[in-house]
mmCIF file of C-alpha atoms and ligand atoms in Angstrom:
data_model
loop_
_atom_site.group_PDB
_atom_site.id
_atom_site.type_symbol
_atom_site.label_atom_id
_atom_site.label_comp_id
_atom_site.label_asym_id
_atom_site.label_seq_id
_atom_site.Cartn_x
_atom_site.Cartn_y
_atom_site.Cartn_z
ATOM 1 C CA MET A 76 11.759 -5.450 -15.304
ATOM 2 C CA ASN A 77 9.199 -2.664 -15.908
ATOM 3 C CA GLU A 78 10.933 0.793 -15.585
ATOM 4 C CA SER A 79 8.517 2.234 -13.242
ATOM 5 C CA VAL A 80 8.876 -0.850 -10.906
ATOM 6 C CA LEU A 81 12.652 -0.545 -10.916
ATOM 7 C CA ALA A 82 12.537 3.136 -10.171
ATOM 8 C CA ALA A 83 10.020 2.291 -7.198
ATOM 9 C CA ALA A 84 12.596 -0.318 -6.039
ATOM 10 C CA VAL A 85 15.320 2.379 -6.054
ATOM 11 C CA GLY A 86 13.113 4.785 -4.337
ATOM 12 C CA ALA A 87 12.121 2.342 -1.631
ATOM 13 C CA LEU A 88 15.852 1.675 -0.848
ATOM 14 C CA PHE A 89 16.615 5.160 -0.686
ATOM 15 C CA GLY A 90 13.436 5.941 1.361
ATOM 16 C CA ALA A 91 14.168 3.284 3.949
ATOM 17 C CA VAL A 92 17.724 4.842 4.642
ATOM 18 C CA ILE A 93 16.196 8.230 4.723
ATOM 19 C CA GLY A 94 13.527 7.048 7.080
ATOM 20 C CA SER A 95 16.164 5.549 9.404
ATOM 21 C CA PHE A 96 17.695 9.170 9.521
ATOM 22 C CA LEU A 97 14.324 10.801 9.915
ATOM 23 C CA ASN A 98 14.050 8.555 13.146
ATOM 24 C CA VAL A 99 17.113 9.971 14.464
ATOM 25 C CA CYS A 100 15.920 13.563 13.605
ATOM 26 C CA ILE A 101 12.475 13.117 15.297
ATOM 27 C CA VAL A 102 14.060 11.902 18.454
ATOM 28 C CA ARG A 103 16.990 14.216 18.642
ATOM 29 C CA LEU A 104 15.887 17.595 17.032
ATOM 30 C CA PRO A 105 13.163 18.386 19.614
ATOM 31 C CA ALA A 106 15.645 17.724 22.483
ATOM 32 C CA GLU A 107 18.186 20.047 20.592
ATOM 33 C CA GLN A 108 20.812 17.255 20.335
ATOM 34 C CA SER A 109 23.102 16.700 17.348
ATOM 35 C CA ILE A 110 21.906 14.458 14.733
ATOM 36 C CA VAL A 111 25.452 13.326 13.559
ATOM 37 C CA SER A 112 26.890 12.320 16.812
ATOM 38 C CA PRO A 113 27.198 10.364 19.024
ATOM 39 C CA PRO A 114 26.053 7.223 17.236
ATOM 40 C CA SER A 115 22.693 5.771 18.346
ATOM 41 C CA ARG A 116 22.798 3.642 21.487
ATOM 42 C CA CYS A 117 20.274 1.776 23.524
ATOM 43 C CA PRO A 118 18.551 4.317 26.037
ATOM 44 C CA LYS A 119 18.527 1.526 28.767
ATOM 45 C CA CYS A 120 21.814 -0.226 28.613
ATOM 46 C CA GLY A 121 23.856 2.196 26.680
ATOM 47 C CA LYS A 122 25.094 -0.318 24.100
ATOM 48 C CA PRO A 123 25.969 1.398 20.729
ATOM 49 C CA VAL A 124 23.724 0.042 17.908
ATOM 50 C CA GLU A 125 25.787 -2.039 15.737
ATOM 51 C CA TRP A 126 25.725 -1.565 11.812
ATOM 52 C CA ARG A 127 24.017 -5.061 11.559
ATOM 53 C CA ASP A 128 21.240 -3.977 13.920
ATOM 54 C CA ASN A 129 20.823 -0.596 12.128
ATOM 55 C CA ILE A 130 19.517 -1.828 8.864
ATOM 56 C CA PRO A 131 16.067 -0.112 8.211
ATOM 57 C CA ILE A 132 13.004 -2.234 8.959
ATOM 58 C CA LEU A 133 14.950 -5.574 8.705
ATOM 59 C CA SER A 134 17.068 -5.321 11.887
ATOM 60 C CA TRP A 135 13.870 -4.527 14.086
ATOM 61 C CA LEU A 136 12.266 -7.588 12.678
ATOM 62 C CA LEU A 137 15.398 -9.796 13.073
ATOM 63 C CA LEU A 138 15.808 -8.628 16.664
ATOM 64 C CA GLY A 139 12.115 -9.164 17.409
ATOM 65 C CA GLY A 140 11.773 -5.481 18.314
ATOM 66 C CA LYS A 141 14.252 -5.821 21.335
ATOM 67 C CA CYS A 142 17.824 -4.519 22.004
ATOM 68 C CA ARG A 143 20.461 -7.105 21.485
ATOM 69 C CA GLY A 144 22.223 -6.255 24.685
ATOM 70 C CA CYS A 145 19.429 -5.932 27.274
ATOM 71 C CA ARG A 146 16.170 -7.059 25.473
ATOM 72 C CA GLU A 147 14.664 -3.798 26.242
ATOM 73 C CA PRO A 148 11.646 -3.430 23.764
ATOM 74 C CA ILE A 149 12.438 -1.034 20.783
ATOM 75 C CA SER A 150 9.356 1.024 19.649
ATOM 76 C CA ILE A 151 7.546 -0.223 16.656
ATOM 77 C CA LEU A 152 7.419 3.517 15.545
ATOM 78 C CA TYR A 153 11.014 3.133 14.366
ATOM 79 C CA PRO A 154 10.275 0.489 11.669
ATOM 80 C CA LEU A 155 6.898 2.112 10.885
ATOM 81 C CA VAL A 156 8.490 5.475 10.114
ATOM 82 C CA GLU A 157 11.178 3.696 7.919
ATOM 83 C CA LEU A 158 8.455 1.772 6.209
ATOM 84 C CA THR A 159 6.354 4.891 5.663
ATOM 85 C CA VAL A 160 9.226 6.851 4.219
ATOM 86 C CA ALA A 161 10.370 4.043 2.004
ATOM 87 C CA GLY A 162 6.608 3.893 0.608
ATOM 88 C CA ILE A 163 6.645 7.782 0.038
ATOM 89 C CA TRP A 164 9.869 7.566 -1.916
ATOM 90 C CA ALA A 165 8.737 4.427 -3.813
ATOM 91 C CA ALA A 166 5.429 5.967 -4.736
ATOM 92 C CA MET A 167 6.968 9.342 -6.064
ATOM 93 C CA ALA A 168 9.598 7.322 -8.007
ATOM 94 C CA TYR A 169 7.058 5.037 -9.523
ATOM 95 C CA HIS A 170 4.763 7.967 -10.475
ATOM 96 C CA TYR A 171 7.400 10.584 -11.611
ATOM 97 C CA GLY A 172 10.343 8.292 -12.659
ATOM 98 C CA LEU A 173 13.775 8.984 -11.162
ATOM 99 C CA GLY A 174 14.238 12.849 -11.340
ATOM 100 C CA VAL A 175 13.686 16.252 -9.569
ATOM 101 C CA GLU A 176 10.009 15.867 -9.463
ATOM 102 C CA ALA A 177 10.099 12.567 -7.627
ATOM 103 C CA LEU A 178 12.852 13.939 -5.410
ATOM 104 C CA THR A 179 10.810 17.097 -4.652
ATOM 105 C CA GLY A 180 7.687 15.150 -3.606
ATOM 106 C CA ALA A 181 9.541 12.517 -1.729
ATOM 107 C CA ILE A 182 11.597 15.127 0.260
ATOM 108 C CA PHE A 183 8.217 17.176 0.901
ATOM 109 C CA GLY A 184 6.417 13.970 2.159
ATOM 110 C CA THR A 185 9.206 13.114 4.475
ATOM 111 C CA LEU A 186 9.372 16.643 5.947
ATOM 112 C CA LEU A 187 5.660 16.675 6.606
ATOM 113 C CA LEU A 188 5.926 13.241 8.367
ATOM 114 C CA GLY A 189 8.792 14.565 10.503
ATOM 115 C CA ILE A 190 6.723 17.562 11.402
ATOM 116 C CA ALA A 191 3.642 15.561 12.169
ATOM 117 C CA LEU A 192 5.551 13.380 14.462
ATOM 118 C CA THR A 193 7.435 15.887 16.441
ATOM 119 C CA ASP A 194 4.453 18.228 16.670
ATOM 120 C CA GLY A 195 2.117 15.402 17.621
ATOM 121 C CA ARG A 196 4.519 14.063 20.224
ATOM 122 C CA GLU A 197 6.124 17.006 21.703
ATOM 123 C CA TYR A 198 4.313 20.207 20.233
ATOM 124 C CA ILE A 199 7.627 21.235 18.538
ATOM 125 C CA ILE A 200 8.201 21.893 14.853
ATOM 126 C CA PRO A 201 12.064 21.939 14.530
ATOM 127 C CA ASN A 202 13.564 24.783 12.526
ATOM 128 C CA GLU A 203 15.651 22.145 10.556
ATOM 129 C CA PHE A 204 12.226 20.822 9.142
ATOM 130 C CA SER A 205 10.695 24.229 8.483
ATOM 131 C CA PHE A 206 13.544 26.595 7.447
ATOM 132 C CA GLY A 207 15.702 23.706 6.267
ATOM 133 C CA GLY A 208 12.815 22.447 4.278
ATOM 134 C CA LEU A 209 12.171 25.809 2.970
ATOM 135 C CA ALA A 210 15.859 26.147 1.697
ATOM 136 C CA ILE A 211 15.619 22.797 0.100
ATOM 137 C CA GLY A 212 12.263 23.621 -1.482
ATOM 138 C CA LEU A 213 13.555 26.842 -3.073
ATOM 139 C CA VAL A 214 16.506 25.190 -4.385
ATOM 140 C CA LEU A 215 14.485 22.403 -5.938
ATOM 141 C CA SER A 216 12.089 24.965 -7.475
ATOM 142 C CA ALA A 217 14.999 26.730 -8.873
ATOM 143 C CA VAL A 218 15.686 23.707 -11.221
ATOM 144 C CA GLY A 219 12.513 24.773 -12.915
ATOM 145 C CA GLY A 220 13.817 28.144 -13.844
ATOM 146 C CA LEU A 221 13.536 31.703 -12.497
ATOM 147 C CA HIS A 222 9.612 31.755 -12.743
ATOM 148 C CA ALA A 223 9.303 28.736 -10.739
ATOM 149 C CA LEU A 224 11.649 30.068 -8.088
ATOM 150 C CA LEU A 225 9.649 33.289 -7.909
ATOM 151 C CA LEU A 226 6.272 31.263 -7.451
ATOM 152 C CA ALA A 227 8.041 29.270 -4.702
ATOM 153 C CA LEU A 228 8.997 32.379 -2.993
ATOM 154 C CA LEU A 229 5.668 33.899 -3.377
ATOM 155 C CA GLY A 230 4.094 30.866 -1.696
ATOM 156 C CA ALA A 231 6.484 30.851 1.080
ATOM 157 C CA ALA A 232 5.747 34.584 1.713
ATOM 158 C CA VAL A 233 1.948 34.025 1.616
ATOM 159 C CA GLY A 234 2.167 30.887 3.777
ATOM 160 C CA PHE A 235 4.095 32.698 6.449
ATOM 161 C CA ALA A 236 1.986 35.956 6.187
ATOM 162 C CA ILE A 237 -1.383 34.304 6.552
ATOM 163 C CA LEU A 238 -0.490 32.056 9.475
ATOM 164 C CA TRP A 239 1.071 35.431 11.148
ATOM 165 C CA LEU A 240 -2.078 37.268 10.513
ATOM 166 C CA VAL A 241 -4.331 34.479 11.932
ATOM 167 C CA GLY A 242 -1.968 34.327 14.872
ATOM 168 C CA ALA A 243 -2.112 38.014 15.577
ATOM 169 C CA VAL A 244 -5.854 38.125 15.217
ATOM 170 C CA GLY A 245 -6.304 35.061 17.470
ATOM 171 C CA THR A 246 -3.952 36.594 20.010
ATOM 172 C CA TRP A 247 -5.982 39.929 19.973
ATOM 173 C CA VAL A 248 -9.419 37.952 20.458
ATOM 174 C CA PHE A 249 -8.192 35.261 22.832
ATOM 175 C CA LYS A 250 -5.790 37.411 24.693
ATOM 176 C CA GLU A 251 -3.372 34.437 24.715
ATOM 177 C CA GLU A 252 -0.767 33.235 21.901
ATOM 178 C CA ALA A 253 -3.018 31.578 19.236
ATOM 179 C CA MET A 254 -0.387 30.463 16.869
ATOM 180 C CA GLY A 255 2.961 28.952 17.498
ATOM 181 C CA GLY A 256 5.880 30.519 15.534
ATOM 182 C CA GLY A 257 6.733 26.929 14.416
ATOM 183 C CA ASP A 258 3.392 26.817 12.487
ATOM 184 C CA MET A 259 4.282 30.060 10.561
ATOM 185 C CA LYS A 260 7.549 28.871 9.654
ATOM 186 C CA MET A 261 6.125 25.498 8.433
ATOM 187 C CA MET A 262 3.660 27.056 6.264
ATOM 188 C CA ALA A 263 6.537 29.104 4.674
ATOM 189 C CA MET A 264 8.137 25.720 3.820
ATOM 190 C CA VAL A 265 4.881 24.321 2.610
ATOM 191 C CA GLY A 266 4.235 27.439 0.523
ATOM 192 C CA ALA A 267 7.633 26.812 -1.305
ATOM 193 C CA PHE A 268 6.445 23.426 -2.431
ATOM 194 C CA VAL A 269 2.740 23.962 -3.211
ATOM 195 C CA GLY A 270 2.595 27.730 -4.076
ATOM 196 C CA TRP A 271 0.163 30.313 -2.732
ATOM 197 C CA GLN A 272 -2.912 28.758 -4.037
ATOM 198 C CA GLY A 273 -1.834 25.522 -2.431
ATOM 199 C CA VAL A 274 -1.165 27.403 0.764
ATOM 200 C CA LEU A 275 -4.887 28.481 0.915
ATOM 201 C CA LEU A 276 -6.129 24.867 0.179
ATOM 202 C CA THR A 277 -3.726 23.392 2.767
ATOM 203 C CA ILE A 278 -4.865 25.794 5.508
ATOM 204 C CA PHE A 279 -8.633 24.956 4.585
ATOM 205 C CA LEU A 280 -7.916 21.332 4.698
ATOM 206 C CA GLY A 281 -5.890 21.586 7.924
ATOM 207 C CA ALA A 282 -8.488 23.433 9.721
ATOM 208 C CA LEU A 283 -11.218 21.085 8.438
ATOM 209 C CA ALA A 284 -9.099 17.968 9.588
ATOM 210 C CA GLY A 285 -8.302 19.698 12.861
ATOM 211 C CA THR A 286 -11.975 20.404 13.467
ATOM 212 C CA VAL A 287 -13.118 16.776 12.611
ATOM 213 C CA ILE A 288 -10.454 14.927 14.412
ATOM 214 C CA PHE A 289 -9.766 17.335 17.406
ATOM 215 C CA LEU A 290 -13.235 18.701 18.325
ATOM 216 C CA PRO A 291 -14.704 15.401 19.753
ATOM 217 C CA MET A 292 -11.346 14.772 21.724
ATOM 218 C CA THR A 293 -11.513 18.479 23.076
ATOM 219 C CA LEU A 294 -15.145 17.931 24.092
ATOM 220 C CA LEU A 295 -14.216 14.821 25.842
ATOM 221 C CA GLY A 296 -11.514 16.719 27.692
ATOM 222 C CA ARG A 297 -8.824 14.546 26.481
ATOM 223 C CA LYS A 298 -6.346 17.032 25.258
ATOM 224 C CA LYS A 299 -6.098 20.898 25.665
ATOM 225 C CA LEU A 300 -3.234 21.910 23.400
ATOM 226 C CA VAL A 301 -3.763 21.463 19.555
ATOM 227 C CA PRO A 302 -0.733 20.211 17.470
ATOM 228 C CA PHE A 303 -1.817 22.286 14.539
ATOM 229 C CA GLY A 304 1.109 21.379 12.572
ATOM 230 C CA VAL A 305 -0.146 17.807 12.461
ATOM 231 C CA PHE A 306 -3.272 18.830 10.563
ATOM 232 C CA LEU A 307 -1.390 21.307 8.324
ATOM 233 C CA ALA A 308 0.922 18.490 7.488
ATOM 234 C CA ILE A 309 -2.231 16.356 6.623
ATOM 235 C CA GLY A 310 -3.610 19.265 4.549
ATOM 236 C CA ALA A 311 -0.257 19.803 2.762
ATOM 237 C CA ALA A 312 -0.118 16.221 1.814
ATOM 238 C CA VAL A 313 -3.585 16.143 0.351
ATOM 239 C CA THR A 314 -2.937 19.444 -1.476
ATOM 240 C CA TYR A 315 0.394 18.112 -3.011
ATOM 241 C CA LEU A 316 -1.285 14.968 -4.235
ATOM 242 C CA VAL A 317 -4.671 16.308 -5.486
ATOM 243 C CA GLY A 318 -4.476 20.135 -4.956
ATOM 244 C CA PRO A 319 -3.977 21.005 -8.616
ATOM 245 C CA ALA A 320 -7.221 19.139 -9.495
ATOM 246 C CA ILE A 321 -9.162 20.860 -6.574
ATOM 247 C CA ILE A 322 -8.035 24.311 -7.565
ATOM 248 C CA ALA A 323 -8.842 23.673 -11.267
ATOM 249 C CA TRP A 324 -12.320 22.374 -10.318
ATOM 250 C CA TYR A 325 -12.910 25.369 -8.069
ATOM 251 C CA ARG A 326 -11.801 27.897 -10.710
ATOM 252 C CA GLN A 327 -14.217 26.284 -13.051
ATOM 253 C CA TYR A 328 -17.057 26.357 -10.591
ATOM 254 C CA LEU A 329 -16.324 29.985 -10.151
ATOM 255 C CA GLY A 330 -16.248 30.428 -13.912
ATOM 256 C CA VAL A 331 -12.658 32.131 -13.873
ATOM 257 C CA GLY A 332 -10.896 29.040 -15.196
HETATM 258 ZN ZN1 ZN B 629 19.872 -2.264 25.534
#
């Protein structure tokens, strides 16, 4: 078998398991419940989920999307999250091969998905994703040496500082809290992964995506509170994938590259 395909298969298996864990996190972290105990159980009948019913993606399909005990429907979000995370890990392993680069990209993508889901559903960005992700990002960057670690620290500081500044100005102008603390902590995490230039691009793309997607909804009066973390997550993902190319093009355009 082709080496890249083999790496992708390993990545997909790992990712599916991580995705299953992410499901636990996105349900329990916003509710401030432990993510290790008790074991998962059906919210309706209380029946603990057996190991054979806890296999990522497959169990949901075999059960026809229903609890084995009481036939209560299980949200399709669970297998979709597992499938998405499996896809992220497979793509990174395929592209980079099995190593720190693939692991870094896969973890970053998983964190962004977790943030988008908790912020989109409950307007909460758990500290486990932001500060926990920041710690992971710094450790992974340190594998690349002291210089890489310093760049990651700078990115984290810039990410936090810009959002704090935007929040402070917004609060002063609108006389109400304009930026959630979760967004600032999230951007510190993002900065550790994409660096200070990536932070600028992420905020630009996030604001753009937020305007394009959210403005029509706001005008129709559908939703009042903006889950800015969702759009920052989209901006950060795009930045991670094509940011270096965009930044290089922009520097050339300015004549400084
Ligand atoms: Zn049940």
